[in-house]
PDB file of C-alpha atoms in Angstrom:
ATOM      1  CA  MET A   1      87.453  77.515 112.268  1.00 71.00           C
ATOM      2  CA  ALA A   2      84.887  78.211 114.718  1.00 87.00           C
ATOM      3  CA  VAL A   3      85.281  80.825 116.740  1.00 88.00           C
ATOM      4  CA  ASP A   4      83.493  78.594 119.634  1.00 90.00           C
ATOM      5  CA  ALA A   5      86.098  76.201 118.114  1.00 91.00           C
ATOM      6  CA  LEU A   6      89.583  78.510 118.299  1.00 92.00           C
ATOM      7  CA  LEU A   7      88.225  79.780 122.278  1.00 94.00           C
ATOM      8  CA  PRO A   8      89.498  76.794 123.700  1.00 95.00           C
ATOM      9  CA  LEU A   9      92.579  76.145 121.803  1.00 95.00           C
ATOM     10  CA  VAL A  10      93.587  80.034 122.757  1.00 95.00           C
ATOM     11  CA  ARG A  11      92.524  79.399 125.991  1.00 95.00           C
ATOM     12  CA  ALA A  12      94.825  76.429 125.954  1.00 96.00           C
ATOM     13  CA  VAL A  13      97.743  78.521 124.682  1.00 95.00           C
ATOM     14  CA  SER A  14      97.750  81.593 127.694  1.00 94.00           C
ATOM     15  CA  GLY A  15      97.070  79.364 130.244  1.00 93.00           C
ATOM     16  CA  THR A  16     100.549  77.490 129.692  1.00 93.00           C
ATOM     17  CA  ALA A  17     102.536  80.587 128.019  1.00 91.00           C
ATOM     18  CA  PRO A  18     105.206  81.955 130.241  1.00 91.00           C
ATOM     19  CA  ARG A  19     103.724  85.524 132.094  1.00 87.00           C
ATOM     20  CA  ARG A  20     106.139  87.465 129.812  1.00 92.00           C
ATOM     21  CA  ALA A  21     104.812  85.878 126.569  1.00 94.00           C
ATOM     22  CA  VAL A  22     102.188  88.132 124.935  1.00 96.00           C
ATOM     23  CA  VAL A  23      99.025  85.745 123.373  1.00 96.00           C
ATOM     24  CA  ILE A  24      97.963  86.864 120.023  1.00 96.00           C
ATOM     25  CA  ALA A  25      95.092  85.785 118.358  1.00 94.00           C
ATOM     26  CA  ASP A  26      93.797  85.635 114.971  1.00 91.00           C
ATOM     27  CA  LEU A  27      90.194  85.778 113.999  1.00 87.00           C
ATOM     28  CA  PRO A  28      89.050  83.069 111.366  1.00 83.00           C
ATOM     29  CA  SER A  29      88.399  84.498 108.164  1.00 77.00           C
ATOM     30  CA  CYS A  30      84.398  85.411 107.442  1.00 74.00           C
ATOM     31  CA  THR A  31      84.151  85.916 111.506  1.00 74.00           C
ATOM     32  CA  TYR A  32      83.903  89.831 110.770  1.00 73.00           C
ATOM     33  CA  GLU A  33      83.142  91.248 107.783  1.00 72.00           C
ATOM     34  CA  THR A  34      79.155  91.378 108.554  1.00 77.00           C
ATOM     35  CA  SER A  35      79.265  94.540 111.011  1.00 80.00           C
ATOM     36  CA  ALA A  36      82.031  96.270 113.046  1.00 79.00           C
ATOM     37  CA  GLU A  37      79.623  95.354 116.392  1.00 85.00           C
ATOM     38  CA  HIS A  38      80.121  91.391 115.142  1.00 84.00           C
ATOM     39  CA  CYS A  39      84.028  92.189 114.665  1.00 84.00           C
ATOM     40  CA  SER A  40      83.776  93.753 118.154  1.00 87.00           C
ATOM     41  CA  GLN A  41      81.875  91.043 119.927  1.00 90.00           C
ATOM     42  CA  THR A  42      83.696  88.524 118.321  1.00 91.00           C
ATOM     43  CA  VAL A  43      87.319  89.963 119.643  1.00 92.00           C
ATOM     44  CA  VAL A  44      85.853  90.641 123.005  1.00 94.00           C
ATOM     45  CA  ARG A  45      84.952  87.109 123.617  1.00 94.00           C
ATOM     46  CA  PHE A  46      88.550  86.387 122.533  1.00 94.00           C
ATOM     47  CA  MET A  47      90.236  88.437 124.920  1.00 96.00           C
ATOM     48  CA  LYS A  48      87.986  87.851 128.086  1.00 96.00           C
ATOM     49  CA  GLU A  49      86.775  84.323 127.426  1.00 96.00           C
ATOM     50  CA  ALA A  50      90.121  83.383 125.955  1.00 96.00           C
ATOM     51  CA  GLY A  51      92.386  84.800 127.620  1.00 95.00           C
ATOM     52  CA  ALA A  52      93.931  86.537 124.786  1.00 96.00           C
ATOM     53  CA  HIS A  53      96.458  89.592 125.005  1.00 96.00           C
ATOM     54  CA  ALA A  54      95.445  90.997 120.908  1.00 96.00           C
ATOM     55  CA  VAL A  55      93.863  89.612 118.344  1.00 93.00           C
ATOM     56  CA  LYS A  56      94.454  90.360 115.010  1.00 91.00           C
ATOM     57  CA  LEU A  57      92.215  90.448 111.821  1.00 82.00           C
ATOM     58  CA  GLU A  58      92.496  90.626 108.521  1.00 76.00           C
ATOM     59  CA  GLY A  59      91.809  93.222 105.743  1.00 68.00           C
ATOM     60  CA  SER A  60      91.125  96.938 104.201  1.00 60.00           C
ATOM     61  CA  ASP A  61      89.202  99.310 104.794  1.00 65.00           C
ATOM     62  CA  GLU A  62      87.032  98.091 101.845  1.00 64.00           C
ATOM     63  CA  MET A  63      85.213  95.373 104.984  1.00 59.00           C
ATOM     64  CA  LEU A  64      85.330  96.995 107.577  1.00 52.00           C
ATOM     65  CA  PRO A  65      85.742 100.990 108.362  1.00 55.00           C
TER      66      PRO A  65
END
């Protein structure tokens, strides 16, 4: 699923979650393997645009140092 499709979903969760809840978004695969800069930009979008408190990504040092 594309980032632009997930942002409204995360925004809906963060907007209705209880005040003390931590909202964690999950980066879709193939959205952060290109570069560290692209990964950072995508994480910032999830936090600023959708209200996520944290963003999870999967991989290893081989994918992104």
